[in-house]
PDB file of C-alpha atoms in Angstrom:
ATOM      1  CA  UNK A  10      50.835  18.306  47.758  1.00  0.00           C
ATOM      2  CA  UNK A  11      48.324  18.994  44.579  1.00  0.00           C
ATOM      3  CA  UNK A  12      48.237  15.366  43.660  1.00  0.00           C
ATOM      4  CA  UNK A  13      47.719  16.591  39.813  1.00  0.00           C
ATOM      5  CA  UNK A  14      49.909  15.264  37.147  1.00  0.00           C
ATOM      6  CA  UNK A  15      48.658  18.421  34.809  1.00  0.00           C
ATOM      7  CA  UNK A  16      49.945  20.336  37.752  1.00  0.00           C
ATOM      8  CA  UNK A  17      53.506  19.013  37.693  1.00  0.00           C
ATOM      9  CA  UNK A  18      53.873  19.008  34.219  1.00  0.00           C
ATOM     10  CA  UNK A  19      53.204  22.907  34.026  1.00  0.00           C
ATOM     11  CA  UNK A  20      55.802  23.196  36.448  1.00  0.00           C
ATOM     12  CA  UNK A  21      57.960  21.144  34.752  1.00  0.00           C
ATOM     13  CA  UNK A  22      57.434  23.227  31.350  1.00  0.00           C
ATOM     14  CA  UNK A  23      58.114  26.420  33.096  1.00  0.00           C
ATOM     15  CA  UNK A  24      61.114  25.218  35.023  1.00  0.00           C
ATOM     16  CA  UNK A  25      62.710  24.047  31.613  1.00  0.00           C
ATOM     17  CA  UNK A  26      61.567  27.374  30.230  1.00  0.00           C
ATOM     18  CA  UNK A  27      63.339  29.252  32.964  1.00  0.00           C
ATOM     19  CA  UNK A  28      66.692  27.110  32.579  1.00  0.00           C
ATOM     20  CA  UNK A  29      66.856  28.555  28.751  1.00  0.00           C
ATOM     21  CA  UNK A  30      68.702  31.566  27.722  1.00  0.00           C
ATOM     22  CA  UNK A  31      66.435  34.666  27.979  1.00  0.00           C
ATOM     23  CA  UNK A  32      67.761  35.760  24.675  1.00  0.00           C
ATOM     24  CA  UNK A  33      66.454  33.094  22.985  1.00  0.00           C
ATOM     25  CA  UNK A  34      62.840  33.851  24.615  1.00  0.00           C
ATOM     26  CA  UNK A  35      63.175  37.357  23.162  1.00  0.00           C
ATOM     27  CA  UNK A  36      64.437  36.464  19.847  1.00  0.00           C
ATOM     28  CA  UNK A  37      62.041  33.426  19.509  1.00  0.00           C
ATOM     29  CA  UNK A  38      59.014  36.043  20.715  1.00  0.00           C
ATOM     30  CA  UNK A  39      60.210  38.709  18.275  1.00  0.00           C
ATOM     31  CA  UNK A  40      60.848  36.554  15.550  1.00  0.00           C
ATOM     32  CA  UNK A  41      57.757  34.271  16.057  1.00  0.00           C
ATOM     33  CA  UNK A  42      60.078  31.307  15.202  1.00  0.00           C
ATOM     34  CA  UNK A  43      60.593  28.716  17.568  1.00  0.00           C
ATOM     35  CA  UNK A  44      62.850  27.250  15.543  1.00  0.00           C
ATOM     36  CA  UNK A  45      65.217  29.859  17.173  1.00  0.00           C
ATOM     37  CA  UNK A  46      65.932  27.673  19.908  1.00  0.00           C
ATOM     38  CA  UNK A  47      67.417  24.740  17.974  1.00  0.00           C
ATOM     39  CA  UNK A  48      69.701  27.140  16.423  1.00  0.00           C
ATOM     40  CA  UNK A  49      71.634  27.432  19.726  1.00  0.00           C
ATOM     41  CA  UNK A  50      74.102  25.056  20.288  1.00  0.00           C
ATOM     42  CA  UNK A  51      74.063  25.607  24.204  1.00  0.00           C
ATOM     43  CA  UNK A  52      70.266  24.867  24.160  1.00  0.00           C
ATOM     44  CA  UNK A  53      70.499  21.659  22.423  1.00  0.00           C
ATOM     45  CA  UNK A  54      72.879  20.231  24.895  1.00  0.00           C
ATOM     46  CA  UNK A  55      70.920  21.665  27.685  1.00  0.00           C
ATOM     47  CA  UNK A  56      68.020  19.500  25.949  1.00  0.00           C
ATOM     48  CA  UNK A  57      70.110  16.591  25.404  1.00  0.00           C
ATOM     49  CA  UNK A  58      71.444  16.707  29.220  1.00  0.00           C
ATOM     50  CA  UNK A  59      67.926  16.577  30.395  1.00  0.00           C
ATOM     51  CA  UNK A  60      66.540  13.925  28.012  1.00  0.00           C
ATOM     52  CA  UNK A  61      69.762  11.552  28.699  1.00  0.00           C
ATOM     53  CA  UNK A  62      69.446  12.141  32.583  1.00  0.00           C
ATOM     54  CA  UNK A  63      65.642  11.602  32.772  1.00  0.00           C
ATOM     55  CA  UNK A  64      65.901   8.608  30.691  1.00  0.00           C
ATOM     56  CA  UNK A  65      68.676   6.857  33.293  1.00  0.00           C
ATOM     57  CA  UNK A  66      66.459   7.600  36.194  1.00  0.00           C
ATOM     58  CA  UNK A  67      63.557   6.472  34.420  1.00  0.00           C
ATOM     59  CA  UNK A  68      65.334   3.133  33.786  1.00  0.00           C
ATOM     60  CA  UNK A  69      66.486   2.848  37.305  1.00  0.00           C
ATOM     61  CA  UNK A  70      63.335   3.546  39.111  1.00  0.00           C
ATOM     62  CA  UNK A  71      61.209   1.135  36.548  1.00  0.00           C
ATOM     63  CA  UNK A  72      63.716  -1.421  36.553  1.00  0.00           C
ATOM     64  CA  UNK A  73      64.026  -1.522  40.534  1.00  0.00           C
ATOM     65  CA  UNK A  74      60.832  -0.520  41.935  1.00  0.00           C
ATOM     66  CA  UNK A  75      58.392  -0.994  39.087  1.00  0.00           C
ATOM     67  CA  UNK A  76      56.264   2.014  39.787  1.00  0.00           C
ATOM     68  CA  UNK A  77      52.344   2.106  39.498  1.00  0.00           C
ATOM     69  CA  UNK A  78      52.822   3.438  35.845  1.00  0.00           C
ATOM     70  CA  UNK A  79      55.038   4.519  33.348  1.00  0.00           C
ATOM     71  CA  UNK A  80      54.112   8.001  33.184  1.00  0.00           C
ATOM     72  CA  UNK A  81      53.823   8.433  36.845  1.00  0.00           C
ATOM     73  CA  UNK A  82      57.530   7.174  36.727  1.00  0.00           C
ATOM     74  CA  UNK A  83      58.676   9.291  33.692  1.00  0.00           C
ATOM     75  CA  UNK A  84      57.001  12.012  35.478  1.00  0.00           C
ATOM     76  CA  UNK A  85      58.772  11.833  38.611  1.00  0.00           C
ATOM     77  CA  UNK A  86      62.101  11.700  36.974  1.00  0.00           C
ATOM     78  CA  UNK A  87      61.508  14.051  34.581  1.00  0.00           C
ATOM     79  CA  UNK A  88      60.383  16.423  37.493  1.00  0.00           C
ATOM     80  CA  UNK A  89      63.650  15.821  39.683  1.00  0.00           C
ATOM     81  CA  UNK A  90      65.882  15.948  36.907  1.00  0.00           C
ATOM     82  CA  UNK A  91      64.965  19.415  35.413  1.00  0.00           C
ATOM     83  CA  UNK A  92      64.197  20.596  39.048  1.00  0.00           C
ATOM     84  CA  UNK A  93      67.985  19.953  39.798  1.00  0.00           C
ATOM     85  CA  UNK A  94      69.298  21.283  36.717  1.00  0.00           C
ATOM     86  CA  UNK A  95      67.715  24.426  36.548  1.00  0.00           C
ATOM     87  CA  UNK A  96      68.611  25.007  39.970  1.00  0.00           C
ATOM     88  CA  UNK A  97      64.701  25.317  41.260  1.00  0.00           C
ATOM     89  CA  UNK A  98      65.163  23.041  44.226  1.00  0.00           C
ATOM     90  CA  UNK A  99      61.686  21.533  43.914  1.00  0.00           C
ATOM     91  CA  UNK A 100      60.612  17.937  44.878  1.00  0.00           C
ATOM     92  CA  UNK A 101      57.842  15.372  44.254  1.00  0.00           C
ATOM     93  CA  UNK A 102      59.065  12.618  45.793  1.00  0.00           C
ATOM     94  CA  UNK A 103      62.155  11.578  48.444  1.00  0.00           C
ATOM     95  CA  UNK A 104      64.382  10.850  45.643  1.00  0.00           C
ATOM     96  CA  UNK A 105      67.228   9.746  48.868  1.00  0.00           C
ATOM     97  CA  UNK A 106      65.341   6.495  48.622  1.00  0.00           C
ATOM     98  CA  UNK A 107      65.759   6.178  44.718  1.00  0.00           C
ATOM     99  CA  UNK A 108      68.373   3.278  43.461  1.00  0.00           C
ATOM    100  CA  UNK A 109      71.776   4.420  43.362  1.00  0.00           C
ATOM    101  CA  UNK A 110      71.808   5.063  39.503  1.00  0.00           C
ATOM    102  CA  UNK A 111      69.024   7.506  39.885  1.00  0.00           C
ATOM    103  CA  UNK A 112      70.842   8.922  43.091  1.00  0.00           C
ATOM    104  CA  UNK A 113      73.883   9.038  41.443  1.00  0.00           C
ATOM    105  CA  UNK A 114      72.532  11.209  38.197  1.00  0.00           C
ATOM    106  CA  UNK A 115      70.625  13.415  40.429  1.00  0.00           C
ATOM    107  CA  UNK A 116      74.361  14.175  41.929  1.00  0.00           C
ATOM    108  CA  UNK A 117      75.903  14.861  38.676  1.00  0.00           C
ATOM    109  CA  UNK A 118      72.988  16.901  37.700  1.00  0.00           C
ATOM    110  CA  UNK A 119      73.821  19.507  40.654  1.00  0.00           C
ATOM    111  CA  UNK A 120      77.118  20.440  38.640  1.00  0.00           C
ATOM    112  CA  UNK A 121      75.325  21.209  35.411  1.00  0.00           C
ATOM    113  CA  UNK A 122      72.962  23.922  35.704  1.00  0.00           C
ATOM    114  CA  UNK A 123      70.732  26.183  33.350  1.00  0.00           C
ATOM    115  CA  UNK A 124      71.877  27.746  30.117  1.00  0.00           C
ATOM    116  CA  UNK A 125      74.048  31.058  30.097  1.00  0.00           C
ATOM    117  CA  UNK A 126      71.697  34.096  30.330  1.00  0.00           C
ATOM    118  CA  UNK A 127      69.104  32.061  32.384  1.00  0.00           C
ATOM    119  CA  UNK A 128      67.832  31.941  36.140  1.00  0.00           C
ATOM    120  CA  UNK A 129      69.718  28.896  36.845  1.00  0.00           C
ATOM    121  CA  UNK A 130      72.889  28.738  38.493  1.00  0.00           C
ATOM    122  CA  UNK A 131      75.935  26.101  38.858  1.00  0.00           C
ATOM    123  CA  UNK A 132      78.487  25.722  35.984  1.00  0.00           C
ATOM    124  CA  UNK A 133      75.984  25.877  33.076  1.00  0.00           C
ATOM    125  CA  UNK A 134      76.454  23.802  30.083  1.00  0.00           C
ATOM    126  CA  UNK A 135      77.988  26.562  27.645  1.00  0.00           C
ATOM    127  CA  UNK A 136      81.189  26.398  30.075  1.00  0.00           C
ATOM    128  CA  UNK A 137      81.119  22.373  29.638  1.00  0.00           C
ATOM    129  CA  UNK A 138      80.835  23.151  25.873  1.00  0.00           C
ATOM    130  CA  UNK A 139      83.953  25.365  25.729  1.00  0.00           C
ATOM    131  CA  UNK A 140      86.037  23.394  27.810  1.00  0.00           C
ATOM    132  CA  UNK A 141      85.254  20.256  25.605  1.00  0.00           C
ATOM    133  CA  UNK A 142      86.129  22.104  22.335  1.00  0.00           C
ATOM    134  CA  UNK A 143      89.400  23.056  23.916  1.00  0.00           C
ATOM    135  CA  UNK A 144      90.017  19.296  25.117  1.00  0.00           C
ATOM    136  CA  UNK A 145      89.331  18.044  21.538  1.00  0.00           C
ATOM    137  CA  UNK A 146      91.431  21.031  19.932  1.00  0.00           C
ATOM    138  CA  UNK A 147      94.339  19.430  22.367  1.00  0.00           C
ATOM    139  CA  UNK A 148      94.161  16.560  21.537  1.00  0.00           C
ATOM    140  CA  UNK A 149      94.518  17.301  17.630  1.00  0.00           C
ATOM    141  CA  UNK A 150      97.492  19.335  18.496  1.00  0.00           C
ATOM    142  CA  UNK A 151      99.229  16.286  19.950  1.00  0.00           C
ATOM    143  CA  UNK A 152      98.938  14.793  16.442  1.00  0.00           C
ATOM    144  CA  UNK A 153      99.430  17.872  14.594  1.00  0.00           C
ATOM    145  CA  UNK A 154     101.753  20.119  16.941  1.00  0.00           C
ATOM    146  CA  UNK A 155     102.170  22.677  14.137  1.00  0.00           C
ATOM    147  CA  UNK A 156      98.476  23.004  13.238  1.00  0.00           C
ATOM    148  CA  UNK A 157      96.249  25.972  14.105  1.00  0.00           C
ATOM    149  CA  UNK A 158      92.743  24.877  15.263  1.00  0.00           C
ATOM    150  CA  UNK A 159      90.461  27.614  15.905  1.00  0.00           C
ATOM    151  CA  UNK A 160      87.983  27.711  18.973  1.00  0.00           C
ATOM    152  CA  UNK A 161      84.128  28.015  17.730  1.00  0.00           C
ATOM    153  CA  UNK A 162      80.985  28.260  20.039  1.00  0.00           C
ATOM    154  CA  UNK A 163      77.808  29.029  18.727  1.00  0.00           C
ATOM    155  CA  UNK A 164      79.318  30.064  15.315  1.00  0.00           C
ATOM    156  CA  UNK A 165      81.757  32.339  16.918  1.00  0.00           C
ATOM    157  CA  UNK A 166      85.366  32.519  17.662  1.00  0.00           C
ATOM    158  CA  UNK A 167      86.294  32.135  21.336  1.00  0.00           C
ATOM    159  CA  UNK A 168      88.914  34.529  22.130  1.00  0.00           C
ATOM    160  CA  UNK A 169      91.719  33.486  24.387  1.00  0.00           C
ATOM    161  CA  UNK A 170      91.057  35.510  27.432  1.00  0.00           C
ATOM    162  CA  UNK A 171      87.421  34.181  27.177  1.00  0.00           C
ATOM    163  CA  UNK A 172      88.314  30.821  27.549  1.00  0.00           C
ATOM    164  CA  UNK A 173      91.090  31.461  30.051  1.00  0.00           C
ATOM    165  CA  UNK A 174      88.062  32.937  32.137  1.00  0.00           C
ATOM    166  CA  UNK A 175      85.838  29.837  31.712  1.00  0.00           C
ATOM    167  CA  UNK A 176      88.985  27.620  32.438  1.00  0.00           C
ATOM    168  CA  UNK A 177      89.572  29.513  35.766  1.00  0.00           C
ATOM    169  CA  UNK A 178      85.883  29.446  36.964  1.00  0.00           C
ATOM    170  CA  UNK A 179      85.575  25.931  36.753  1.00  0.00           C
ATOM    171  CA  UNK A 180      88.943  25.326  38.679  1.00  0.00           C
ATOM    172  CA  UNK A 181      87.739  27.730  41.244  1.00  0.00           C
ATOM    173  CA  UNK A 182      84.086  26.402  41.442  1.00  0.00           C
ATOM    174  CA  UNK A 183      85.917  22.565  41.710  1.00  0.00           C
ATOM    175  CA  UNK A 184      88.267  23.861  44.326  1.00  0.00           C
ATOM    176  CA  UNK A 185      85.175  25.854  46.736  1.00  0.00           C
ATOM    177  CA  UNK A 186      83.162  22.343  46.018  1.00  0.00           C
ATOM    178  CA  UNK A 187      86.303  20.392  47.361  1.00  0.00           C
ATOM    179  CA  UNK A 188      87.023  22.729  50.327  1.00  0.00           C
ATOM    180  CA  UNK A 189      83.334  22.738  51.185  1.00  0.00           C
ATOM    181  CA  UNK A 190      82.771  19.116  51.306  1.00  0.00           C
ATOM    182  CA  UNK A 191      86.146  18.524  53.082  1.00  0.00           C
ATOM    183  CA  UNK A 192      85.186  20.637  56.129  1.00  0.00           C
ATOM    184  CA  UNK A 193      81.879  19.410  56.145  1.00  0.00           C
ATOM    185  CA  UNK A 194      83.378  15.636  56.316  1.00  0.00           C
ATOM    186  CA  UNK A 195      85.633  17.421  59.145  1.00  0.00           C
ATOM    187  CA  UNK A 196      82.729  18.373  61.286  1.00  0.00           C
ATOM    188  CA  UNK A 197      81.607  14.946  61.094  1.00  0.00           C
ATOM    189  CA  UNK A 198      79.065  14.750  58.094  1.00  0.00           C
ATOM    190  CA  UNK A 199      78.891  11.617  56.206  1.00  0.00           C
ATOM    191  CA  UNK A 200      80.447  11.622  52.866  1.00  0.00           C
ATOM    192  CA  UNK A 201      77.201  11.708  50.750  1.00  0.00           C
ATOM    193  CA  UNK A 202      75.587  14.341  52.733  1.00  0.00           C
ATOM    194  CA  UNK A 203      78.821  16.203  52.882  1.00  0.00           C
ATOM    195  CA  UNK A 204      79.555  16.150  49.184  1.00  0.00           C
ATOM    196  CA  UNK A 205      75.927  16.925  48.263  1.00  0.00           C
ATOM    197  CA  UNK A 206      75.463  19.701  50.657  1.00  0.00           C
ATOM    198  CA  UNK A 207      78.440  21.475  49.379  1.00  0.00           C
ATOM    199  CA  UNK A 208      77.474  20.733  45.660  1.00  0.00           C
ATOM    200  CA  UNK A 209      73.555  21.810  46.110  1.00  0.00           C
ATOM    201  CA  UNK A 210      74.686  25.116  48.117  1.00  0.00           C
ATOM    202  CA  UNK A 211      77.372  26.294  45.799  1.00  0.00           C
ATOM    203  CA  UNK A 212      75.023  25.536  42.609  1.00  0.00           C
ATOM    204  CA  UNK A 213      72.205  27.220  44.640  1.00  0.00           C
ATOM    205  CA  UNK A 214      70.070  24.198  43.927  1.00  0.00           C
ATOM    206  CA  UNK A 215      68.101  22.931  47.288  1.00  0.00           C
ATOM    207  CA  UNK A 216      68.055  19.803  48.514  1.00  0.00           C
ATOM    208  CA  UNK A 217      70.805  17.535  48.349  1.00  0.00           C
ATOM    209  CA  UNK A 218      71.020  13.815  49.895  1.00  0.00           C
ATOM    210  CA  UNK A 219      71.044  12.074  53.285  1.00  0.00           C
ATOM    211  CA  UNK A 220      71.049  14.043  56.012  1.00  0.00           C
ATOM    212  CA  UNK A 221      69.970  17.271  53.561  1.00  0.00           C
ATOM    213  CA  UNK A 222      67.572  15.312  51.447  1.00  0.00           C
ATOM    214  CA  UNK A 223      64.394  16.488  50.074  1.00  0.00           C
ATOM    215  CA  UNK A 224      62.572  15.455  53.100  1.00  0.00           C
ATOM    216  CA  UNK A 225      64.955  17.198  55.543  1.00  0.00           C
ATOM    217  CA  UNK A 226      66.644  20.248  56.030  1.00  0.00           C
ATOM    218  CA  UNK A 227      70.110  21.776  57.082  1.00  0.00           C
ATOM    219  CA  UNK A 228      68.559  22.698  60.359  1.00  0.00           C
ATOM    220  CA  UNK A 229      70.258  20.102  62.354  1.00  0.00           C
ATOM    221  CA  UNK A 230      73.700  20.821  60.976  1.00  0.00           C
ATOM    222  CA  UNK A 231      76.578  22.312  63.529  1.00  0.00           C
ATOM    223  CA  UNK A 232      76.727  25.913  63.133  1.00  0.00           C
ATOM    224  CA  UNK A 233      79.946  25.906  61.545  1.00  0.00           C
ATOM    225  CA  UNK A 234      78.587  23.824  58.786  1.00  0.00           C
ATOM    226  CA  UNK A 235      75.878  26.216  58.379  1.00  0.00           C
ATOM    227  CA  UNK A 236      78.401  29.172  58.154  1.00  0.00           C
ATOM    228  CA  UNK A 237      80.340  27.290  55.462  1.00  0.00           C
ATOM    229  CA  UNK A 238      77.424  26.477  53.233  1.00  0.00           C
ATOM    230  CA  UNK A 239      76.134  30.266  53.587  1.00  0.00           C
ATOM    231  CA  UNK A 240      79.451  31.318  52.209  1.00  0.00           C
ATOM    232  CA  UNK A 241      79.356  28.668  49.227  1.00  0.00           C
ATOM    233  CA  UNK A 242      75.595  29.850  48.681  1.00  0.00           C
ATOM    234  CA  UNK A 243      77.028  33.255  48.124  1.00  0.00           C
ATOM    235  CA  UNK A 244      80.039  32.467  46.171  1.00  0.00           C
ATOM    236  CA  UNK A 245      78.005  30.403  43.856  1.00  0.00           C
ATOM    237  CA  UNK A 246      75.135  32.896  43.171  1.00  0.00           C
ATOM    238  CA  UNK A 247      77.756  35.386  42.517  1.00  0.00           C
ATOM    239  CA  UNK A 248      79.781  33.085  40.185  1.00  0.00           C
ATOM    240  CA  UNK A 249      82.953  33.286  42.180  1.00  0.00           C
ATOM    241  CA  UNK A 250      84.865  36.135  40.867  1.00  0.00           C
ATOM    242  CA  UNK A 251      82.801  39.311  42.215  1.00  0.00           C
ATOM    243  CA  UNK A 252      83.478  37.705  45.667  1.00  0.00           C
ATOM    244  CA  UNK A 253      86.971  36.931  45.291  1.00  0.00           C
ATOM    245  CA  UNK A 254      87.628  40.356  43.956  1.00  0.00           C
ATOM    246  CA  UNK A 255      86.584  42.052  47.219  1.00  0.00           C
ATOM    247  CA  UNK A 256      89.889  40.480  48.853  1.00  0.00           C
ATOM    248  CA  UNK A 257      91.822  42.429  46.280  1.00  0.00           C
ATOM    249  CA  UNK A 258      93.673  45.381  47.925  1.00  0.00           C
ATOM    250  CA  UNK A 259      93.653  46.861  44.503  1.00  0.00           C
ATOM    251  CA  UNK A 260      90.121  46.824  44.381  1.00  0.00           C
ATOM    252  CA  UNK A 261      89.922  49.171  47.319  1.00  0.00           C
ATOM    253  CA  UNK A 262      92.299  51.690  45.982  1.00  0.00           C
ATOM    254  CA  UNK A 263      91.397  55.120  44.243  1.00  0.00           C
TER     255      UNK A 263
END
């Protein structure tokens, strides 16, 4: 609508900042030192994911369609990747028409989310980092079964109960996603629409692909599908545990 590269780059900047841990903003402002950001491991992974995803989409668009200019192509890729990763949900192009590689990357970004302590939803890079570190430790233990490898994240040791919490959250997230898209498929939606609708609603992202693409909306879906997606949005925004605990009898007892 604005038809202004400057406005789009301004929105890109603030979407990116909103996906950063707000504690980092606080410390950077208080210490007047922007290097605070780059001392945070999750922030570096967050930036790396955005850069790699943007590069893949840019290459896909440039090779397939050869858009009007490099800057316009890069801006479109950057805007859409950051909008999806930060779960802002904005769109400046119909990415549903983009090449398969670009739409695949966008679909994968729906499972990333902003940093911990940000306004973003979805899984968040910090959880992936903890799971990844634990995976490496388990592989090392297969070689050295008696060795003890402490799990560290951001220079701190991760307690076993926190690790279990992260693993359980990821398992439940995938479980709700699978249940959601399986239900939507059973209601007659095609596979891509079902997967993207479940992913975008569980992550509170906004647009999906095909029937729920950026130039369409959810109004044409069956009523049952809307109820299912409403539940996924609620569960995803509250990060699963607060919703599930309501169904435990112990919660309602004095």
